[in-house]
C-alpha cells in the first residue's frame, strides 16, 4: 500500500455545499464540531476567549439536553403515561390537547394518582427560586431521595462490598485447600492466594486508625499495606493513561477523517 | 550536570510534539499488531457464547460522548455477537448522554442482520435515577420503563410481553464510563442474583478486579485494549478503526514510558551528582 | 380495607405536617428529618423481608412505589441545575458584569437545546420531523464535539503530569511508578514485542496485588458508606437541609 | 393446631432453606423460636401471623447491619459526650505543619485548594475542618493564605471559617477578606484559573483537600512545576494516583477523614471513624480465621463432614 499517495490524494474536507446535492447540514455540523474542538484544544496554550466561548456553549447545551430528555423519559413516561396506563393509548393519541384533558377528566376514576405524589414532591425543588421564606420546602424531596438511597445502600454495601468480598477470599482458600487432595495442587496458586490475603489484611490495617502502627508487626504490616495500595494505584495510573490517550485518539480520528477527509476507511 | 537537570525539565511543547506525532502517524502508516487475549475478555466472550438461542441480554449504556472511542467498539462487537447468536437484545441508558448510542448502534446492526424491532431487539431509552432504575428493574421492568424510546407502551411490544424483571433476563451487561458497575453489583447482582458483566473505560477498570474473583462479574472489557481483544474474538479480525487506534495507543505508551524514564534518570543523576559534589566539598 | 387506607393516612399525615410547618418555622426541619427516617427505615427493613406471602407482597408494593418515586424525583432535580444556571447567568447578563457575553451564550445554548429537546423527542403525538432532526443534529454537533474534546484535552495534561511530576522519590512512589510502567506496556501489544513478560506480569498484578488493594479499599469505603447512610437516616447528619437550615 | 397449619408455618417461618448446614441450623433455630412464640397467638391476631418475616437467606446481612448500627451509635454518643477516643496521629499532619512553617520562612503564600463538591459532602466537610486549623496556624505565623473556590456555597462557608480562625488566633486585624475568593464556576475554568495563579505567584505550599475530579491532574502538576511543597488528600480513588505522583504527601482515602477528626475531634467524624475501625478489625479477624480454618479443613480433613468444612463459607455466603 502506498501510504504517501493516500495522503496526497485523499484530502476531502467535509462539504457544506455541493453543486449536486446542495446545502448539507451534516457537512455544516462537522465543520462546527471541528471548529469547536479546536477552540477547546486552544486551552492547551492558555485560557482564552475562544475556549471560554466553547465552554459556555457546552454548559448550556449539556443542561439543555438534560432538560429535554428528562422531560420525556422521566416526566412524560413515568408520570403521565403511568397515570393513564389503564386508558387506551390509541384513543389518547388521536386527541388534541383540550380534548385530551377533557377525556382525562371524564375518566378520572381509572387514572393512577400515585406518581403525582412524587411529582409534587419533585416540584418542591422549585421553591428556592420562587420564595425565600419557604425555600426550606426543597429539603423534602432531598430528604426523601437521600433517605431512600441510604436505606437501600446499607444492606447493599454490607452484602456486595463486605460479605461477598470476605466470601470470595475464603472461597479462594477452600479451592487451594481442596486442590491439595484432588491432585491439582500448584504451589504458585497457594502463594498468590496467600499474597492476596496478605494484601487485603495489610490494606485494611493501613486504614485502621485506632492503634499506633508501631513495632515489627503493626508497623511492618501497615508498610506492606501502603505498598499494596501503591501497586493498586500504579495499575490505575497505567490504565488512566491508556484511557485518556484513547479519548484523544478518538477526537483526532474525527478531525482527520470526518472533517479533513485525510484518511478513508 | 546541566544536561541531567535538563532531562527533568524538557519543555512540554516538545513532549506534546512527540505525542502528536505518535498519535497521528499510525493513521497514515497503519500497522497490524498481534492480539493477545486476556482471561477476563475470554470469560466475557464465553458468557455470551454459552447462552442458548433466544436468551435475552440487556445492555445498559452508561457513558457519554467523551468515552465514545473506548466503548462504542465494545458495544458494536457485543451487539454483533448477540445478533449472530440469535439472542434477544434490550438496551437502555442510565446516563442521559448514553441514550443516542443505545438507540443508534442496535439499529445500525439490526439492519445488517435483518432483525426486527420489537421482536429481536428493543431500545428502552434513557431513565433518570440510576439506583432507582436498577432496583425497580429487578421488580418490574414495565413500571421502570413504561415506554420504549419510540413512545410505545412496552406492554404492547411482543419481546417485552414475557419479560417482567431480572429473573426473565439471562444476562445483564453494563457499558460504563463511571462507577455504575459498582451499583449493578450492589443492587442487581447480589439482590436479584443475575449474571452480570461489564465493559468499562480504562480509568475505572482497575477497581473492578475484585468482582471478577468473586464471580459477581462474569467478565470484564477494560478500555480500548479490551475492546480490541473482544472485537477480534467476535469477528476474527479487528476493524480498521480499532487497529489504528491500538497502533496509536502503542506508540503513545512507548513515548510516555520513555519520557517518564528520562525524567527519572535526570532526577537520579542530578541527585547523585549533588551528593558527590557535597562530599567533595566536605573533604 | 384498613390496610389499604394506612399508606394514605401516612402520606396525608406527612403532607399535613408539611402544611402545618409552613406556619411553624421551628418545626420545618423535622419534616425533612422524619421523612428521611421513615423512608430510610422502610427501605432498610424491606431488604430482609420475603415476598412469598400476601403481606410480603404488600411490603414489596411499597418498595416498588418508592423506587418509582425516586426515579421521578431524581429526574426533577434537573430543575435545580437549570435554576442555578439561570440564576447565575441571568444576573450576570442583567448587570453586564465582565464576561456577560459568555453568560448570554450559555443561556442561548440552554434555551435552544431545551426547546428542541422538549419538542424534538415527541412520543405520543406524531413527532414533527423538523424538530426531531434538529435536535439530533444539535446533539451531534455540539454535545458530542464539546464533551469529547473536553476530555481529550486531558491526555495532554496527563502526559505532561506523568513526565514532570512522576518521580521515584521514595519507596512508595517507586512502586507506583514501576507498576504504572509495567501496566502501560503490558496493556498494549507493543509490550508483548519487547518481552512477553509484560502482559503476563500485568495480568498477575491486576489479579493479585491490585485486587487485594482494591478489595481492602472497597471494604473500607463500604463501611464508610454504611456509616454515612446510617447517619443520614437517623438524622444525625442532614445534608438534605442544605443551606436552608 | 391443625397439621397443615403447622406445616405451613414451618415452611413459612423456616423459609426457603437454601444454603448450607449452618444456614439450615440458623433457619431451624429461628423458625423454631417463631413457631413457639406464634403458637399461642389469639384468634383475633391471626392476620398478623401472615405478616412477612425475615428472609432467612439474608440473615447474616441483617445481623451485621444491625450490629453495625449499634456500634456506630455507641461511638457517636461517646464522641458527643467528649469521651476519650483514641486516634493515631496521621503522618501527613506533621508534614502540613512543616509546610506552613516553611511558607512563613520564605514569606510566600500558602494555597488551600478544595475540590468541586458542595459543603455538605463528607470530604468537603473534612477539608473545611482542616482549613480552620490551617488558617489558625497561618494566622499565628502571619503568612498569607489564599483559598480559591469553585462552589459558591463552599466559598461562603470557608470565608466564615477563615475569619473565625483569625479571630480565634487573636489576629483579627491580620485577616484579609480577599484571602478566600470565588475564582470560577466550572471545572476546567477553575483548573485553568488556579493553575495560572499558582504559576504566577509560586506559592511555598499547596494544600489540596476535598473531592477532586479530572482537574486534579492539572492542579497537582502545575503545583509541582512551581516547586511548592504539596500536601494532598482526597477520597476520590480514581484521582489519588496523580496526587501520589505529584505531591510530597498524600492523605489517602479515609486518612483525610481521620486527619480531620484527629485535629478537630468533631464527634460526627470521630464516632463514624471509630465504628468503621471496629468494622475493619472485625473484617481482618474474620478473614484470618475463615481462610485459615477453611484451608485447613479442605486440605487436611478429607473425612470430615462437608458442613463443617463449609462453616465459614456459609456464614459469609450472600448468593
PDB file of C-alpha atoms in Angstrom, chain A:
ATOM      1  CA  UNK A   1       0.000   0.000   0.000  1.00  0.00           C
ATOM      2  CA  UNK A   2       1.379   3.343  -0.964  1.00  0.00           C
ATOM      3  CA  UNK A   3       0.605   5.363   2.067  1.00  0.00           C
ATOM      4  CA  UNK A   4       2.068   8.596   0.773  1.00  0.00           C
ATOM      5  CA  UNK A   5      -0.202   8.756  -2.239  1.00  0.00           C
ATOM      6  CA  UNK A   6      -3.093   8.069   0.043  1.00  0.00           C
ATOM      7  CA  UNK A   7      -2.128  11.154   1.974  1.00  0.00           C
ATOM      8  CA  UNK A   8      -1.839  13.259  -1.146  1.00  0.00           C
ATOM      9  CA  UNK A   9      -4.976  12.165  -2.911  1.00  0.00           C
ATOM     10  CA  UNK A  10      -7.496  11.882  -0.167  1.00  0.00           C
ATOM     11  CA  UNK A  11      -7.818  15.395   1.085  1.00  0.00           C
ATOM     12  CA  UNK A  12     -11.582  15.707   1.086  1.00  0.00           C
ATOM     13  CA  UNK A  13     -12.834  18.061   3.760  1.00  0.00           C
ATOM     14  CA  UNK A  14     -16.462  17.776   4.747  1.00  0.00           C
ATOM     15  CA  UNK A  15     -18.573  19.785   2.312  1.00  0.00           C
ATOM     16  CA  UNK A  16     -21.198  22.248   3.392  1.00  0.00           C
ATOM     17  CA  UNK A  17     -22.425  22.824  -0.136  1.00  0.00           C
ATOM     18  CA  UNK A  18     -22.059  20.830  -3.324  1.00  0.00           C
ATOM     19  CA  UNK A  19     -23.473  21.591  -6.745  1.00  0.00           C
ATOM     20  CA  UNK A  20     -25.205  18.181  -6.934  1.00  0.00           C
ATOM     21  CA  UNK A  21     -26.810  17.799  -3.541  1.00  0.00           C
ATOM     22  CA  UNK A  22     -26.945  21.415  -2.495  1.00  0.00           C
ATOM     23  CA  UNK A  23     -26.644  22.566   1.086  1.00  0.00           C
ATOM     24  CA  UNK A  24     -25.690  19.851   3.556  1.00  0.00           C
ATOM     25  CA  UNK A  25     -26.491  20.292   7.238  1.00  0.00           C
ATOM     26  CA  UNK A  26     -24.345  17.271   8.050  1.00  0.00           C
ATOM     27  CA  UNK A  27     -21.355  18.923   6.498  1.00  0.00           C
ATOM     28  CA  UNK A  28     -22.079  22.118   8.368  1.00  0.00           C
ATOM     29  CA  UNK A  29     -22.358  20.115  11.603  1.00  0.00           C
ATOM     30  CA  UNK A  30     -18.967  18.557  11.041  1.00  0.00           C
ATOM     31  CA  UNK A  31     -17.405  21.935  10.383  1.00  0.00           C
ATOM     32  CA  UNK A  32     -18.939  23.429  13.517  1.00  0.00           C
ATOM     33  CA  UNK A  33     -17.870  20.411  15.570  1.00  0.00           C
ATOM     34  CA  UNK A  34     -14.342  20.597  14.287  1.00  0.00           C
ATOM     35  CA  UNK A  35     -14.016  24.304  14.926  1.00  0.00           C
ATOM     36  CA  UNK A  36     -15.420  23.954  18.424  1.00  0.00           C
ATOM     37  CA  UNK A  37     -12.986  21.109  19.101  1.00  0.00           C
ATOM     38  CA  UNK A  38     -10.116  23.322  18.035  1.00  0.00           C
ATOM     39  CA  UNK A  39     -11.422  26.084  20.283  1.00  0.00           C
ATOM     40  CA  UNK A  40     -11.332  23.651  23.193  1.00  0.00           C
ATOM     41  CA  UNK A  41      -7.846  22.493  22.284  1.00  0.00           C
ATOM     42  CA  UNK A  42      -6.662  26.105  22.295  1.00  0.00           C
ATOM     43  CA  UNK A  43      -6.870  25.803  26.080  1.00  0.00           C
ATOM     44  CA  UNK A  44      -3.570  23.936  25.895  1.00  0.00           C
ATOM     45  CA  UNK A  45      -1.878  27.184  25.026  1.00  0.00           C
ATOM     46  CA  UNK A  46      -3.732  29.123  27.675  1.00  0.00           C
ATOM     47  CA  UNK A  47      -7.203  30.059  28.827  1.00  0.00           C
ATOM     48  CA  UNK A  48      -8.570  32.309  26.082  1.00  0.00           C
ATOM     49  CA  UNK A  49     -11.835  33.760  24.788  1.00  0.00           C
ATOM     50  CA  UNK A  50     -12.246  31.051  22.155  1.00  0.00           C
ATOM     51  CA  UNK A  51     -12.051  28.362  24.791  1.00  0.00           C
ATOM     52  CA  UNK A  52     -14.426  30.288  27.021  1.00  0.00           C
ATOM     53  CA  UNK A  53     -16.856  30.632  24.146  1.00  0.00           C
ATOM     54  CA  UNK A  54     -16.864  26.883  23.503  1.00  0.00           C
ATOM     55  CA  UNK A  55     -17.111  26.146  27.193  1.00  0.00           C
ATOM     56  CA  UNK A  56     -20.105  28.409  27.712  1.00  0.00           C
ATOM     57  CA  UNK A  57     -21.888  26.651  24.876  1.00  0.00           C
ATOM     58  CA  UNK A  58     -21.035  23.319  26.472  1.00  0.00           C
ATOM     59  CA  UNK A  59     -22.507  24.299  29.830  1.00  0.00           C
ATOM     60  CA  UNK A  60     -25.691  25.438  28.111  1.00  0.00           C
ATOM     61  CA  UNK A  61     -26.238  22.538  25.751  1.00  0.00           C
ATOM     62  CA  UNK A  62     -25.447  19.807  28.256  1.00  0.00           C
ATOM     63  CA  UNK A  63     -28.090  21.068  30.668  1.00  0.00           C
ATOM     64  CA  UNK A  64     -30.476  21.881  27.838  1.00  0.00           C
ATOM     65  CA  UNK A  65     -30.165  18.348  26.553  1.00  0.00           C
ATOM     66  CA  UNK A  66     -30.835  17.047  30.049  1.00  0.00           C
ATOM     67  CA  UNK A  67     -33.999  19.141  30.252  1.00  0.00           C
ATOM     68  CA  UNK A  68     -35.371  17.728  27.022  1.00  0.00           C
ATOM     69  CA  UNK A  69     -34.573  14.137  27.739  1.00  0.00           C
ATOM     70  CA  UNK A  70     -35.731  14.197  31.344  1.00  0.00           C
ATOM     71  CA  UNK A  71     -38.971  15.860  30.333  1.00  0.00           C
ATOM     72  CA  UNK A  72     -39.827  12.986  28.047  1.00  0.00           C
ATOM     73  CA  UNK A  73     -38.164   9.964  29.597  1.00  0.00           C
ATOM     74  CA  UNK A  74     -38.654  10.970  33.202  1.00  0.00           C
ATOM     75  CA  UNK A  75     -41.830  13.001  33.420  1.00  0.00           C
ATOM     76  CA  UNK A  76     -43.893  12.145  30.374  1.00  0.00           C
ATOM     77  CA  UNK A  77     -43.087   8.437  30.536  1.00  0.00           C
ATOM     78  CA  UNK A  78     -43.084   7.841  34.274  1.00  0.00           C
ATOM     79  CA  UNK A  79     -45.741  10.295  35.440  1.00  0.00           C
ATOM     80  CA  UNK A  80     -48.210  10.917  32.644  1.00  0.00           C
ATOM     81  CA  UNK A  81     -48.041   7.529  30.958  1.00  0.00           C
ATOM     82  CA  UNK A  82     -48.286   5.688  34.257  1.00  0.00           C
ATOM     83  CA  UNK A  83     -51.301   7.785  35.226  1.00  0.00           C
ATOM     84  CA  UNK A  84     -53.135   6.925  32.027  1.00  0.00           C
ATOM     85  CA  UNK A  85     -51.861   3.362  31.824  1.00  0.00           C
ATOM     86  CA  UNK A  86     -55.374   1.935  32.132  1.00  0.00           C
ATOM     87  CA  UNK A  87     -56.687   4.011  29.226  1.00  0.00           C
ATOM     88  CA  UNK A  88     -56.400   3.112  25.559  1.00  0.00           C
ATOM     89  CA  UNK A  89     -53.239   4.615  24.033  1.00  0.00           C
ATOM     90  CA  UNK A  90     -54.694   4.700  20.527  1.00  0.00           C
ATOM     91  CA  UNK A  91     -57.613   6.869  21.619  1.00  0.00           C
ATOM     92  CA  UNK A  92     -55.356   9.250  23.509  1.00  0.00           C
ATOM     93  CA  UNK A  93     -53.018   9.568  20.588  1.00  0.00           C
ATOM     94  CA  UNK A  94     -55.699  10.970  18.309  1.00  0.00           C
ATOM     95  CA  UNK A  95     -56.958  13.610  20.717  1.00  0.00           C
ATOM     96  CA  UNK A  96     -55.876  17.221  20.707  1.00  0.00           C
ATOM     97  CA  UNK A  97     -54.670  18.841  23.889  1.00  0.00           C
ATOM     98  CA  UNK A  98     -58.011  20.197  25.154  1.00  0.00           C
ATOM     99  CA  UNK A  99     -59.898  17.104  24.084  1.00  0.00           C
ATOM    100  CA  UNK A 100     -57.293  15.044  25.882  1.00  0.00           C
ATOM    101  CA  UNK A 101     -57.747  16.970  29.124  1.00  0.00           C
ATOM    102  CA  UNK A 102     -61.487  16.602  28.802  1.00  0.00           C
ATOM    103  CA  UNK A 103     -61.119  12.896  28.160  1.00  0.00           C
ATOM    104  CA  UNK A 104     -58.901  12.503  31.202  1.00  0.00           C
ATOM    105  CA  UNK A 105     -61.357  14.367  33.429  1.00  0.00           C
ATOM    106  CA  UNK A 106     -64.138  12.133  32.192  1.00  0.00           C
ATOM    107  CA  UNK A 107     -62.118   9.061  33.025  1.00  0.00           C
ATOM    108  CA  UNK A 108     -60.765  10.340  36.322  1.00  0.00           C
ATOM    109  CA  UNK A 109     -61.703   7.120  38.105  1.00  0.00           C
ATOM    110  CA  UNK A 110     -59.343   4.988  36.027  1.00  0.00           C
ATOM    111  CA  UNK A 111     -56.268   7.137  36.494  1.00  0.00           C
ATOM    112  CA  UNK A 112     -53.352   6.175  38.732  1.00  0.00           C
ATOM    113  CA  UNK A 113     -52.644   9.035  41.112  1.00  0.00           C
ATOM    114  CA  UNK A 114     -49.558   7.695  42.924  1.00  0.00           C
ATOM    115  CA  UNK A 115     -46.976   9.266  40.576  1.00  0.00           C
ATOM    116  CA  UNK A 116     -48.472  12.657  41.408  1.00  0.00           C
ATOM    117  CA  UNK A 117     -47.121  12.399  44.947  1.00  0.00           C
ATOM    118  CA  UNK A 118     -43.615  12.194  43.545  1.00  0.00           C
ATOM    119  CA  UNK A 119     -44.319  14.912  41.010  1.00  0.00           C
ATOM    120  CA  UNK A 120     -45.474  17.306  43.723  1.00  0.00           C
ATOM    121  CA  UNK A 121     -42.509  16.371  45.891  1.00  0.00           C
ATOM    122  CA  UNK A 122     -40.141  16.850  42.999  1.00  0.00           C
ATOM    123  CA  UNK A 123     -41.610  20.214  42.067  1.00  0.00           C
ATOM    124  CA  UNK A 124     -40.818  21.445  45.558  1.00  0.00           C
ATOM    125  CA  UNK A 125     -37.219  21.763  44.325  1.00  0.00           C
ATOM    126  CA  UNK A 126     -38.502  24.898  42.625  1.00  0.00           C
ATOM    127  CA  UNK A 127     -39.260  26.579  45.949  1.00  0.00           C
ATOM    128  CA  UNK A 128     -35.883  28.326  46.483  1.00  0.00           C
ATOM    129  CA  UNK A 129     -36.306  30.060  43.153  1.00  0.00           C
ATOM    130  CA  UNK A 130     -39.837  31.243  43.917  1.00  0.00           C
ATOM    131  CA  UNK A 131     -39.836  32.198  47.560  1.00  0.00           C
ATOM    132  CA  UNK A 132     -37.067  32.832  50.044  1.00  0.00           C
ATOM    133  CA  UNK A 133     -39.351  32.257  53.015  1.00  0.00           C
ATOM    134  CA  UNK A 134     -40.351  28.780  52.002  1.00  0.00           C
ATOM    135  CA  UNK A 135     -37.092  27.754  50.412  1.00  0.00           C
ATOM    136  CA  UNK A 136     -36.912  25.045  53.062  1.00  0.00           C
ATOM    137  CA  UNK A 137     -39.559  23.053  51.183  1.00  0.00           C
ATOM    138  CA  UNK A 138     -36.810  21.911  48.859  1.00  0.00           C
ATOM    139  CA  UNK A 139     -35.442  19.791  51.682  1.00  0.00           C
ATOM    140  CA  UNK A 140     -38.454  17.466  51.396  1.00  0.00           C
ATOM    141  CA  UNK A 141     -37.628  15.848  48.040  1.00  0.00           C
ATOM    142  CA  UNK A 142     -33.964  15.670  49.016  1.00  0.00           C
ATOM    143  CA  UNK A 143     -34.818  14.104  52.344  1.00  0.00           C
ATOM    144  CA  UNK A 144     -36.930  11.514  50.562  1.00  0.00           C
ATOM    145  CA  UNK A 145     -34.276  10.814  47.982  1.00  0.00           C
ATOM    146  CA  UNK A 146     -31.400  10.640  50.435  1.00  0.00           C
ATOM    147  CA  UNK A 147     -33.378   8.619  52.956  1.00  0.00           C
ATOM    148  CA  UNK A 148     -34.376   6.245  50.208  1.00  0.00           C
ATOM    149  CA  UNK A 149     -30.829   5.984  48.888  1.00  0.00           C
ATOM    150  CA  UNK A 150     -29.340   5.484  52.329  1.00  0.00           C
ATOM    151  CA  UNK A 151     -31.878   2.832  53.222  1.00  0.00           C
ATOM    152  CA  UNK A 152     -31.048   0.709  50.210  1.00  0.00           C
ATOM    153  CA  UNK A 153     -27.328   1.426  50.439  1.00  0.00           C
ATOM    154  CA  UNK A 154     -26.768  -0.139  53.852  1.00  0.00           C
ATOM    155  CA  UNK A 155     -27.658  -3.752  53.041  1.00  0.00           C
ATOM    156  CA  UNK A 156     -26.280  -3.444  49.518  1.00  0.00           C
ATOM    157  CA  UNK A 157     -22.865  -2.330  50.737  1.00  0.00           C
ATOM    158  CA  UNK A 158     -22.836  -4.877  53.516  1.00  0.00           C
ATOM    159  CA  UNK A 159     -23.727  -7.628  51.086  1.00  0.00           C
ATOM    160  CA  UNK A 160     -21.778  -6.808  47.941  1.00  0.00           C
ATOM    161  CA  UNK A 161     -18.730  -4.947  49.184  1.00  0.00           C
ATOM    162  CA  UNK A 162     -18.076  -6.635  52.509  1.00  0.00           C
ATOM    163  CA  UNK A 163     -19.606 -10.087  52.894  1.00  0.00           C
ATOM    164  CA  UNK A 164     -19.186 -11.105  49.280  1.00  0.00           C
ATOM    165  CA  UNK A 165     -15.573  -9.986  49.320  1.00  0.00           C
ATOM    166  CA  UNK A 166     -14.854 -11.913  52.501  1.00  0.00           C
ATOM    167  CA  UNK A 167     -16.569 -14.897  50.951  1.00  0.00           C
ATOM    168  CA  UNK A 168     -14.544 -14.607  47.759  1.00  0.00           C
ATOM    169  CA  UNK A 169     -11.266 -14.559  49.644  1.00  0.00           C
ATOM    170  CA  UNK A 170     -12.233 -17.522  51.802  1.00  0.00           C
ATOM    171  CA  UNK A 171     -13.500 -19.394  48.781  1.00  0.00           C
ATOM    172  CA  UNK A 172     -10.132 -18.999  47.059  1.00  0.00           C
ATOM    173  CA  UNK A 173      -8.526 -20.727  50.021  1.00  0.00           C
ATOM    174  CA  UNK A 174     -11.045 -23.548  50.002  1.00  0.00           C
ATOM    175  CA  UNK A 175     -10.202 -24.172  46.345  1.00  0.00           C
ATOM    176  CA  UNK A 176      -6.483 -24.181  47.032  1.00  0.00           C
ATOM    177  CA  UNK A 177      -7.012 -26.443  50.031  1.00  0.00           C
ATOM    178  CA  UNK A 178      -9.132 -28.885  48.069  1.00  0.00           C
ATOM    179  CA  UNK A 179      -6.524 -28.940  45.318  1.00  0.00           C
ATOM    180  CA  UNK A 180      -4.085 -30.493  47.794  1.00  0.00           C
ATOM    181  CA  UNK A 181      -6.326 -33.537  47.961  1.00  0.00           C
ATOM    182  CA  UNK A 182      -7.513 -33.880  44.399  1.00  0.00           C
ATOM    183  CA  UNK A 183      -4.035 -33.626  42.935  1.00  0.00           C
ATOM    184  CA  UNK A 184      -4.330 -30.312  41.106  1.00  0.00           C
ATOM    185  CA  UNK A 185      -2.155 -28.571  43.652  1.00  0.00           C
ATOM    186  CA  UNK A 186       0.095 -25.841  42.372  1.00  0.00           C
ATOM    187  CA  UNK A 187       2.467 -24.077  44.717  1.00  0.00           C
ATOM    188  CA  UNK A 188       2.113 -20.795  42.846  1.00  0.00           C
ATOM    189  CA  UNK A 189      -1.632 -20.855  43.365  1.00  0.00           C
ATOM    190  CA  UNK A 190      -1.150 -21.210  47.092  1.00  0.00           C
ATOM    191  CA  UNK A 191       1.454 -18.472  47.125  1.00  0.00           C
ATOM    192  CA  UNK A 192      -0.565 -15.982  45.095  1.00  0.00           C
ATOM    193  CA  UNK A 193      -3.717 -16.665  47.069  1.00  0.00           C
ATOM    194  CA  UNK A 194      -1.714 -16.002  50.185  1.00  0.00           C
ATOM    195  CA  UNK A 195      -0.373 -12.769  48.667  1.00  0.00           C
ATOM    196  CA  UNK A 196      -3.950 -11.723  48.018  1.00  0.00           C
ATOM    197  CA  UNK A 197      -4.956 -12.379  51.623  1.00  0.00           C
ATOM    198  CA  UNK A 198      -1.910 -10.573  52.905  1.00  0.00           C
ATOM    199  CA  UNK A 199      -2.665  -7.612  50.684  1.00  0.00           C
ATOM    200  CA  UNK A 200      -6.264  -7.327  51.823  1.00  0.00           C
ATOM    201  CA  UNK A 201      -5.364  -7.616  55.500  1.00  0.00           C
ATOM    202  CA  UNK A 202      -2.467  -5.188  55.190  1.00  0.00           C
ATOM    203  CA  UNK A 203      -4.564  -2.633  53.307  1.00  0.00           C
ATOM    204  CA  UNK A 204      -7.332  -2.841  55.889  1.00  0.00           C
ATOM    205  CA  UNK A 205      -4.768  -2.489  58.647  1.00  0.00           C
ATOM    206  CA  UNK A 206      -3.210   0.542  56.985  1.00  0.00           C
ATOM    207  CA  UNK A 207      -6.576   2.297  57.182  1.00  0.00           C
ATOM    208  CA  UNK A 208      -7.083   1.299  60.814  1.00  0.00           C
ATOM    209  CA  UNK A 209      -6.729   4.437  62.892  1.00  0.00           C
ATOM    210  CA  UNK A 210      -7.397   3.261  66.424  1.00  0.00           C
ATOM    211  CA  UNK A 211      -3.931   1.854  67.021  1.00  0.00           C
ATOM    212  CA  UNK A 212      -0.444   3.156  66.525  1.00  0.00           C
ATOM    213  CA  UNK A 213       1.335   1.481  63.632  1.00  0.00           C
ATOM    214  CA  UNK A 214       4.379   0.541  65.647  1.00  0.00           C
ATOM    215  CA  UNK A 215       6.546  -2.482  66.200  1.00  0.00           C
ATOM    216  CA  UNK A 216       7.664  -5.034  63.679  1.00  0.00           C
ATOM    217  CA  UNK A 217       4.160  -6.410  63.224  1.00  0.00           C
ATOM    218  CA  UNK A 218       1.962  -3.336  63.376  1.00  0.00           C
ATOM    219  CA  UNK A 219       4.405  -1.113  61.573  1.00  0.00           C
ATOM    220  CA  UNK A 220       5.519  -3.756  59.120  1.00  0.00           C
ATOM    221  CA  UNK A 221       2.000  -4.740  58.089  1.00  0.00           C
ATOM    222  CA  UNK A 222       0.995  -1.103  57.690  1.00  0.00           C
ATOM    223  CA  UNK A 223       4.009  -0.530  55.475  1.00  0.00           C
ATOM    224  CA  UNK A 224       3.117  -3.574  53.461  1.00  0.00           C
ATOM    225  CA  UNK A 225      -0.404  -2.195  53.218  1.00  0.00           C
ATOM    226  CA  UNK A 226       0.723   1.067  51.698  1.00  0.00           C
ATOM    227  CA  UNK A 227       2.894  -0.851  49.253  1.00  0.00           C
ATOM    228  CA  UNK A 228      -0.089  -2.852  48.086  1.00  0.00           C
ATOM    229  CA  UNK A 229      -2.124   0.318  47.813  1.00  0.00           C
ATOM    230  CA  UNK A 230       0.632   1.863  45.716  1.00  0.00           C
ATOM    231  CA  UNK A 231       0.702  -1.101  43.377  1.00  0.00           C
ATOM    232  CA  UNK A 232      -3.061  -0.718  43.023  1.00  0.00           C
ATOM    233  CA  UNK A 233      -2.664   2.970  42.274  1.00  0.00           C
ATOM    234  CA  UNK A 234       0.089   2.219  39.809  1.00  0.00           C
ATOM    235  CA  UNK A 235      -2.232  -0.095  37.930  1.00  0.00           C
ATOM    236  CA  UNK A 236      -4.938   2.560  37.983  1.00  0.00           C
ATOM    237  CA  UNK A 237      -2.449   5.153  36.762  1.00  0.00           C
ATOM    238  CA  UNK A 238      -1.336   2.975  33.866  1.00  0.00           C
ATOM    239  CA  UNK A 239      -4.943   2.341  32.938  1.00  0.00           C
ATOM    240  CA  UNK A 240      -5.817   6.006  33.174  1.00  0.00           C
ATOM    241  CA  UNK A 241      -3.016   6.975  30.820  1.00  0.00           C
ATOM    242  CA  UNK A 242      -4.463   4.472  28.408  1.00  0.00           C
ATOM    243  CA  UNK A 243      -7.983   5.853  28.743  1.00  0.00           C
ATOM    244  CA  UNK A 244      -7.074   9.495  28.281  1.00  0.00           C
ATOM    245  CA  UNK A 245      -4.966   8.703  25.254  1.00  0.00           C
ATOM    246  CA  UNK A 246      -7.828   6.710  23.709  1.00  0.00           C
ATOM    247  CA  UNK A 247     -10.124   9.701  24.026  1.00  0.00           C
ATOM    248  CA  UNK A 248      -7.631  11.927  22.282  1.00  0.00           C
ATOM    249  CA  UNK A 249      -7.140   9.374  19.529  1.00  0.00           C
ATOM    250  CA  UNK A 250     -10.885   9.282  19.015  1.00  0.00           C
ATOM    251  CA  UNK A 251     -11.013  13.027  18.656  1.00  0.00           C
ATOM    252  CA  UNK A 252      -8.038  13.163  16.289  1.00  0.00           C
ATOM    253  CA  UNK A 253      -9.673  10.481  14.206  1.00  0.00           C
ATOM    254  CA  UNK A 254     -12.760  12.667  13.889  1.00  0.00           C
ATOM    255  CA  UNK A 255     -10.687  15.636  12.807  1.00  0.00           C
ATOM    256  CA  UNK A 256      -8.592  13.696  10.301  1.00  0.00           C
ATOM    257  CA  UNK A 257     -11.330  11.501   8.905  1.00  0.00           C
ATOM    258  CA  UNK A 258     -14.705  13.189   9.142  1.00  0.00           C
ATOM    259  CA  UNK A 259     -13.552  16.757   8.888  1.00  0.00           C
ATOM    260  CA  UNK A 260     -10.462  16.835   6.685  1.00  0.00           C
ATOM    261  CA  UNK A 261     -11.037  13.535   4.934  1.00  0.00           C
ATOM    262  CA  UNK A 262      -7.345  12.735   5.074  1.00  0.00           C
ATOM    263  CA  UNK A 263      -7.986   9.094   5.792  1.00  0.00           C
ATOM    264  CA  UNK A 264     -10.668   6.969   4.276  1.00  0.00           C
ATOM    265  CA  UNK A 265     -11.883   3.669   5.625  1.00  0.00           C
TER     266      UNK A 265
END
